[in-house]
Amino acid sequence: DVKVTQSSRYLVKRTGEKVFLECVQDMDHENMFWYRQDPGLGLRLIYFSYDVKMKEKGDIPEGYSVSREKKERFSLILESASTNQTSMYLCASSERGNYGYTFGSGTRLTVV
Amino acid sequence: DQQVKQNSPSLSVQEGRISILNCDYTNSMFDYFLWYKKYPAEGPTFLISISSIKDKNEDGRFTVFLNKSAKHLSLHIVPSQPGDSAVYFCAASVDSGYSTLTFGKGTMLLVSP
């Protein structure tokens, strides 16, 4: 069964900490995405990558960075966590040119 | 500026009846549209899609209709089942080569027995 795996289901971090959210896919997909989901706001694109070491900003990249050193792994980094980054973070992957994403189960991050 | 709008936060339907979820968009460059379904504590799953060159796409109980002139699409579920209770997200894309999607806020569908 193909899947996208997010390393943590729940995380609690302190304000100012550097936070790493990890995502791994086993489908050899070229595209990987990070979205955050907030009540009343839907899913918003933070960053995406269309190839190893390639990254592009999405709609809300401020306060975040990403790393894609290997095709299967896409990491989201919160450089200095703030309370307004408390959210559900969803990783997804897709084949090049394909809009049918496979999503992970999400990481619920709470910044206190 | 919200480019994909789902104006109904929730919808309640009885089992066996039709569920109609609506979505409006403002960007005339969108050329591909999708619906995703999300259960609590799970990631969204792809449900059905439609290209802008079509006005209807059907897959089993699910049909998506596209009205380009009105910039409106809808998802019909017939007959509705309690297992269809979930949040439904409308999404749209511009053919930029990057396969990025713009999502709506979602509509929570509750199908009661």
mmCIF file of C-alpha atoms in Angstrom:
data_model
loop_
_atom_site.group_PDB
_atom_site.id
_atom_site.type_symbol
_atom_site.label_atom_id
_atom_site.label_comp_id
_atom_site.label_asym_id
_atom_site.label_seq_id
_atom_site.Cartn_x
_atom_site.Cartn_y
_atom_site.Cartn_z
ATOM 1 C CA ASP A 1 0.000 0.000 0.000
ATOM 2 C CA VAL A 2 1.598 3.262 -1.129
ATOM 3 C CA LYS A 3 1.913 5.899 1.458
ATOM 4 C CA VAL A 4 3.149 9.212 2.727
ATOM 5 C CA THR A 5 4.451 8.996 6.271
ATOM 6 C CA GLN A 6 4.779 11.938 8.614
ATOM 7 C CA SER A 7 7.121 11.170 11.467
ATOM 8 C CA SER A 8 5.054 12.627 14.305
ATOM 9 C CA ARG A 9 1.313 12.657 14.851
ATOM 10 C CA TYR A 10 1.439 15.209 17.660
ATOM 11 C CA LEU A 11 4.156 17.639 18.672
ATOM 12 C CA VAL A 12 4.357 20.241 21.417
ATOM 13 C CA LYS A 13 7.165 22.774 21.145
ATOM 14 C CA ARG A 14 8.129 25.940 22.945
ATOM 15 C CA THR A 15 8.185 29.403 21.389
ATOM 16 C CA GLY A 16 11.557 30.083 19.789
ATOM 17 C CA GLU A 17 12.504 26.445 19.256
ATOM 18 C CA LYS A 18 13.663 25.180 15.889
ATOM 19 C CA VAL A 19 11.219 22.515 14.758
ATOM 20 C CA PHE A 20 11.654 19.828 12.111
ATOM 21 C CA LEU A 21 8.675 18.078 10.530
ATOM 22 C CA GLU A 22 9.636 15.054 8.474
ATOM 23 C CA CYS A 23 7.785 13.488 5.567
ATOM 24 C CA VAL A 24 8.702 10.365 3.612
ATOM 25 C CA GLN A 25 6.964 8.895 0.549
ATOM 26 C CA ASP A 26 7.520 5.471 -0.982
ATOM 27 C CA MET A 27 5.981 6.099 -4.413
ATOM 28 C CA ASP A 28 9.000 7.627 -6.187
ATOM 29 C CA HIS A 29 6.993 10.812 -6.717
ATOM 30 C CA GLU A 30 8.759 13.864 -8.084
ATOM 31 C CA ASN A 31 6.505 16.438 -6.395
ATOM 32 C CA MET A 32 6.185 16.965 -2.655
ATOM 33 C CA PHE A 33 4.188 19.596 -0.807
ATOM 34 C CA TRP A 34 3.681 21.027 2.650
ATOM 35 C CA TYR A 35 0.291 22.489 3.547
ATOM 36 C CA ARG A 36 -1.145 23.701 6.806
ATOM 37 C CA GLN A 37 -4.783 23.325 7.717
ATOM 38 C CA ASP A 38 -6.494 25.783 10.027
ATOM 39 C CA PRO A 39 -10.178 26.043 10.982
ATOM 40 C CA GLY A 40 -12.005 28.405 8.656
ATOM 41 C CA LEU A 41 -8.973 28.757 6.375
ATOM 42 C CA GLY A 42 -8.766 25.401 4.623
ATOM 43 C CA LEU A 43 -5.450 24.115 3.309
ATOM 44 C CA ARG A 44 -2.760 26.632 2.485
ATOM 45 C CA LEU A 45 0.437 25.841 0.606
ATOM 46 C CA ILE A 46 3.657 26.590 2.484
ATOM 47 C CA TYR A 47 6.364 25.168 0.219
ATOM 48 C CA PHE A 48 6.692 22.597 -2.512
ATOM 49 C CA SER A 49 9.451 20.734 -4.307
ATOM 50 C CA TYR A 50 9.399 19.324 -7.830
ATOM 51 C CA ASP A 51 12.761 17.568 -7.662
ATOM 52 C CA VAL A 52 15.634 16.774 -5.325
ATOM 53 C CA LYS A 53 17.220 19.946 -3.940
ATOM 54 C CA MET A 54 14.592 22.062 -5.718
ATOM 55 C CA LYS A 55 12.102 24.107 -3.713
ATOM 56 C CA GLU A 56 9.542 26.789 -4.371
ATOM 57 C CA LYS A 57 7.622 29.066 -2.035
ATOM 58 C CA GLY A 58 3.920 28.585 -1.736
ATOM 59 C CA ASP A 59 1.353 31.077 -0.497
ATOM 60 C CA ILE A 60 2.516 31.361 3.123
ATOM 61 C CA PRO A 61 6.276 30.614 3.339
ATOM 62 C CA GLU A 62 7.143 33.194 6.008
ATOM 63 C CA GLY A 63 8.714 31.610 9.078
ATOM 64 C CA TYR A 64 9.333 28.304 7.308
ATOM 65 C CA SER A 65 12.036 26.655 5.254
ATOM 66 C CA VAL A 66 12.311 23.242 3.627
ATOM 67 C CA SER A 67 14.898 20.671 2.690
ATOM 68 C CA ARG A 68 14.821 17.939 0.063
ATOM 69 C CA GLU A 69 18.139 16.129 -0.033
ATOM 70 C CA LYS A 70 16.640 12.826 -1.177
ATOM 71 C CA LYS A 71 13.725 12.190 -3.498
ATOM 72 C CA GLU A 72 11.657 10.383 -0.891
ATOM 73 C CA ARG A 73 12.080 12.853 1.960
ATOM 74 C CA PHE A 74 10.805 16.419 2.336
ATOM 75 C CA SER A 75 11.378 18.261 5.603
ATOM 76 C CA LEU A 76 9.618 21.366 6.851
ATOM 77 C CA ILE A 77 11.601 23.549 9.234
ATOM 78 C CA LEU A 78 10.206 26.182 11.563
ATOM 79 C CA GLU A 79 13.235 28.354 12.177
ATOM 80 C CA SER A 80 11.896 29.884 15.406
ATOM 81 C CA ALA A 81 8.510 28.517 16.352
ATOM 82 C CA SER A 82 5.790 30.980 17.243
ATOM 83 C CA THR A 83 2.308 30.458 18.657
ATOM 84 C CA ASN A 84 0.700 31.438 15.338
ATOM 85 C CA GLN A 85 2.335 28.373 13.812
ATOM 86 C CA THR A 86 0.164 26.114 15.928
ATOM 87 C CA SER A 87 -1.643 24.137 13.246
ATOM 88 C CA MET A 88 -2.192 20.835 11.475
ATOM 89 C CA TYR A 89 0.604 20.271 8.964
ATOM 90 C CA LEU A 90 -0.041 18.033 5.982
ATOM 91 C CA CYS A 91 2.562 16.624 3.637
ATOM 92 C CA ALA A 92 1.597 15.360 0.185
ATOM 93 C CA SER A 93 3.257 13.926 -2.881
ATOM 94 C CA SER A 94 2.317 13.436 -6.520
ATOM 95 C CA GLU A 95 3.774 12.323 -9.800
ATOM 96 C CA ARG A 96 5.005 15.055 -12.108
ATOM 97 C CA GLY A 97 2.015 16.568 -13.910
ATOM 98 C CA ASN A 98 -0.481 14.767 -11.661
ATOM 99 C CA TYR A 99 -2.831 16.658 -9.362
ATOM 100 C CA GLY A 100 -4.051 13.612 -7.488
ATOM 101 C CA TYR A 101 -2.053 14.044 -4.327
ATOM 102 C CA THR A 102 -1.396 11.379 -1.733
ATOM 103 C CA PHE A 103 -1.469 12.996 1.679
ATOM 104 C CA GLY A 104 0.059 11.910 4.946
ATOM 105 C CA SER A 105 -2.053 11.708 8.101
ATOM 106 C CA GLY A 106 -0.809 15.048 9.350
ATOM 107 C CA THR A 107 1.178 16.407 12.287
ATOM 108 C CA ARG A 108 -0.682 18.479 14.814
ATOM 109 C CA LEU A 109 1.837 20.987 16.139
ATOM 110 C CA THR A 110 1.180 23.041 19.228
ATOM 111 C CA VAL A 111 3.574 25.873 20.043
ATOM 112 C CA VAL A 112 3.357 27.051 23.651
ATOM 113 C CA ASP B 1 -7.948 37.056 -1.682
ATOM 114 C CA GLN B 2 -9.671 33.710 -1.704
ATOM 115 C CA GLN B 3 -9.637 32.224 -5.187
ATOM 116 C CA VAL B 4 -11.583 29.056 -4.353
ATOM 117 C CA LYS B 5 -14.682 29.527 -2.247
ATOM 118 C CA GLN B 6 -16.837 26.999 -0.482
ATOM 119 C CA ASN B 7 -19.508 29.165 1.062
ATOM 120 C CA SER B 8 -21.305 26.449 3.004
ATOM 121 C CA PRO B 9 -19.314 25.365 6.069
ATOM 122 C CA SER B 10 -21.630 22.429 6.652
ATOM 123 C CA LEU B 11 -24.378 20.371 5.054
ATOM 124 C CA SER B 12 -26.716 17.801 6.576
ATOM 125 C CA VAL B 13 -28.434 15.158 4.436
ATOM 126 C CA GLN B 14 -30.413 12.034 5.106
ATOM 127 C CA GLU B 15 -29.114 8.668 4.025
ATOM 128 C CA GLY B 16 -30.245 7.762 0.511
ATOM 129 C CA ARG B 17 -30.776 11.357 -0.559
ATOM 130 C CA ILE B 18 -28.585 13.464 -2.823
ATOM 131 C CA SER B 19 -25.773 15.577 -1.376
ATOM 132 C CA ILE B 20 -24.758 18.629 -3.387
ATOM 133 C CA LEU B 21 -21.579 20.443 -2.421
ATOM 134 C CA ASN B 22 -20.807 23.709 -4.153
ATOM 135 C CA CYS B 23 -17.626 25.546 -5.030
ATOM 136 C CA ASP B 24 -16.991 28.874 -6.743
ATOM 137 C CA TYR B 25 -13.732 30.209 -8.091
ATOM 138 C CA THR B 26 -12.491 33.602 -9.206
ATOM 139 C CA ASN B 27 -9.335 32.822 -11.187
ATOM 140 C CA SER B 28 -10.259 32.289 -14.839
ATOM 141 C CA MET B 29 -6.848 30.680 -15.396
ATOM 142 C CA PHE B 30 -7.828 27.608 -13.394
ATOM 143 C CA ASP B 31 -8.075 24.681 -15.778
ATOM 144 C CA TYR B 32 -8.299 21.621 -13.560
ATOM 145 C CA PHE B 33 -10.529 21.007 -10.580
ATOM 146 C CA LEU B 34 -10.586 18.320 -7.925
ATOM 147 C CA TRP B 35 -12.520 17.235 -4.873
ATOM 148 C CA TYR B 36 -10.835 15.750 -1.830
ATOM 149 C CA LYS B 37 -12.474 14.092 1.139
ATOM 150 C CA LYS B 38 -11.065 14.230 4.647
ATOM 151 C CA TYR B 39 -11.973 12.178 7.701
ATOM 152 C CA PRO B 40 -10.892 13.375 11.164
ATOM 153 C CA ALA B 41 -7.301 12.492 12.061
ATOM 154 C CA GLU B 42 -6.534 11.464 8.483
ATOM 155 C CA GLY B 43 -5.066 13.259 5.491
ATOM 156 C CA PRO B 44 -7.346 14.243 2.602
ATOM 157 C CA THR B 45 -7.898 11.632 -0.095
ATOM 158 C CA PHE B 46 -8.477 12.366 -3.752
ATOM 159 C CA LEU B 47 -12.073 11.772 -4.798
ATOM 160 C CA ILE B 48 -12.778 12.980 -8.320
ATOM 161 C CA SER B 49 -11.519 15.565 -10.805
ATOM 162 C CA ILE B 50 -12.573 17.412 -13.926
ATOM 163 C CA SER B 51 -10.723 19.221 -16.652
ATOM 164 C CA SER B 52 -11.952 22.594 -17.870
ATOM 165 C CA ILE B 53 -12.643 21.109 -21.306
ATOM 166 C CA LYS B 54 -15.433 18.993 -19.801
ATOM 167 C CA ASP B 55 -18.623 19.912 -18.012
ATOM 168 C CA LYS B 56 -19.266 16.627 -16.231
ATOM 169 C CA ASN B 57 -17.327 13.702 -14.831
ATOM 170 C CA GLU B 58 -18.860 10.709 -13.127
ATOM 171 C CA ASP B 59 -17.377 7.996 -10.927
ATOM 172 C CA GLY B 60 -19.867 5.671 -9.298
ATOM 173 C CA ARG B 61 -21.977 7.617 -6.826
ATOM 174 C CA PHE B 62 -19.931 10.785 -7.348
ATOM 175 C CA THR B 63 -20.448 13.287 -10.156
ATOM 176 C CA VAL B 64 -18.716 16.632 -10.583
ATOM 177 C CA PHE B 65 -20.282 19.342 -12.735
ATOM 178 C CA LEU B 66 -18.391 22.337 -14.057
ATOM 179 C CA ASN B 67 -19.983 25.570 -15.257
ATOM 180 C CA LYS B 68 -17.109 27.635 -16.606
ATOM 181 C CA SER B 69 -19.169 30.679 -17.483
ATOM 182 C CA ALA B 70 -20.401 30.880 -13.894
ATOM 183 C CA LYS B 71 -17.025 29.811 -12.462
ATOM 184 C CA HIS B 72 -18.867 27.215 -10.444
ATOM 185 C CA LEU B 73 -18.507 23.529 -9.799
ATOM 186 C CA SER B 74 -20.501 21.119 -7.730
ATOM 187 C CA LEU B 75 -20.107 17.612 -6.369
ATOM 188 C CA HIS B 76 -23.171 15.377 -6.330
ATOM 189 C CA ILE B 77 -23.269 12.255 -4.193
ATOM 190 C CA VAL B 78 -26.138 9.893 -4.958
ATOM 191 C CA PRO B 79 -27.242 8.094 -2.891
ATOM 192 C CA SER B 80 -25.587 9.528 0.193
ATOM 193 C CA GLN B 81 -24.336 7.090 2.816
ATOM 194 C CA PRO B 82 -23.339 7.636 6.468
ATOM 195 C CA GLY B 83 -19.744 6.751 5.521
ATOM 196 C CA ASP B 84 -19.715 9.823 3.288
ATOM 197 C CA SER B 85 -19.736 12.022 6.392
ATOM 198 C CA ALA B 86 -16.471 13.956 6.125
ATOM 199 C CA VAL B 87 -15.052 17.331 5.180
ATOM 200 C CA TYR B 88 -14.962 17.914 1.426
ATOM 201 C CA PHE B 89 -12.401 20.247 -0.099
ATOM 202 C CA CYS B 90 -12.673 21.753 -3.535
ATOM 203 C CA ALA B 91 -9.313 22.433 -5.214
ATOM 204 C CA ALA B 92 -8.191 24.065 -8.432
ATOM 205 C CA SER B 93 -5.027 24.397 -10.434
ATOM 206 C CA VAL B 94 -3.421 26.502 -13.133
ATOM 207 C CA ASP B 95 -1.309 24.577 -15.622
ATOM 208 C CA SER B 96 1.999 25.971 -14.385
ATOM 209 C CA GLY B 97 3.877 22.699 -14.611
ATOM 210 C CA TYR B 98 4.195 22.469 -10.835
ATOM 211 C CA SER B 99 0.922 20.672 -10.009
ATOM 212 C CA THR B 100 0.161 22.997 -7.111
ATOM 213 C CA LEU B 101 -3.411 23.216 -5.897
ATOM 214 C CA THR B 102 -5.432 26.024 -4.365
ATOM 215 C CA PHE B 103 -7.938 24.677 -1.874
ATOM 216 C CA GLY B 104 -11.227 25.993 -0.570
ATOM 217 C CA LYS B 105 -12.059 26.114 3.131
ATOM 218 C CA GLY B 106 -14.015 22.871 3.041
ATOM 219 C CA THR B 107 -17.614 21.807 3.669
ATOM 220 C CA MET B 108 -18.445 19.349 6.422
ATOM 221 C CA LEU B 109 -21.023 16.843 5.205
ATOM 222 C CA LEU B 110 -23.076 14.910 7.732
ATOM 223 C CA VAL B 111 -25.182 12.049 6.422
ATOM 224 C CA SER B 112 -27.632 10.776 9.001
ATOM 225 C CA PRO B 113 -29.220 7.310 8.939
#
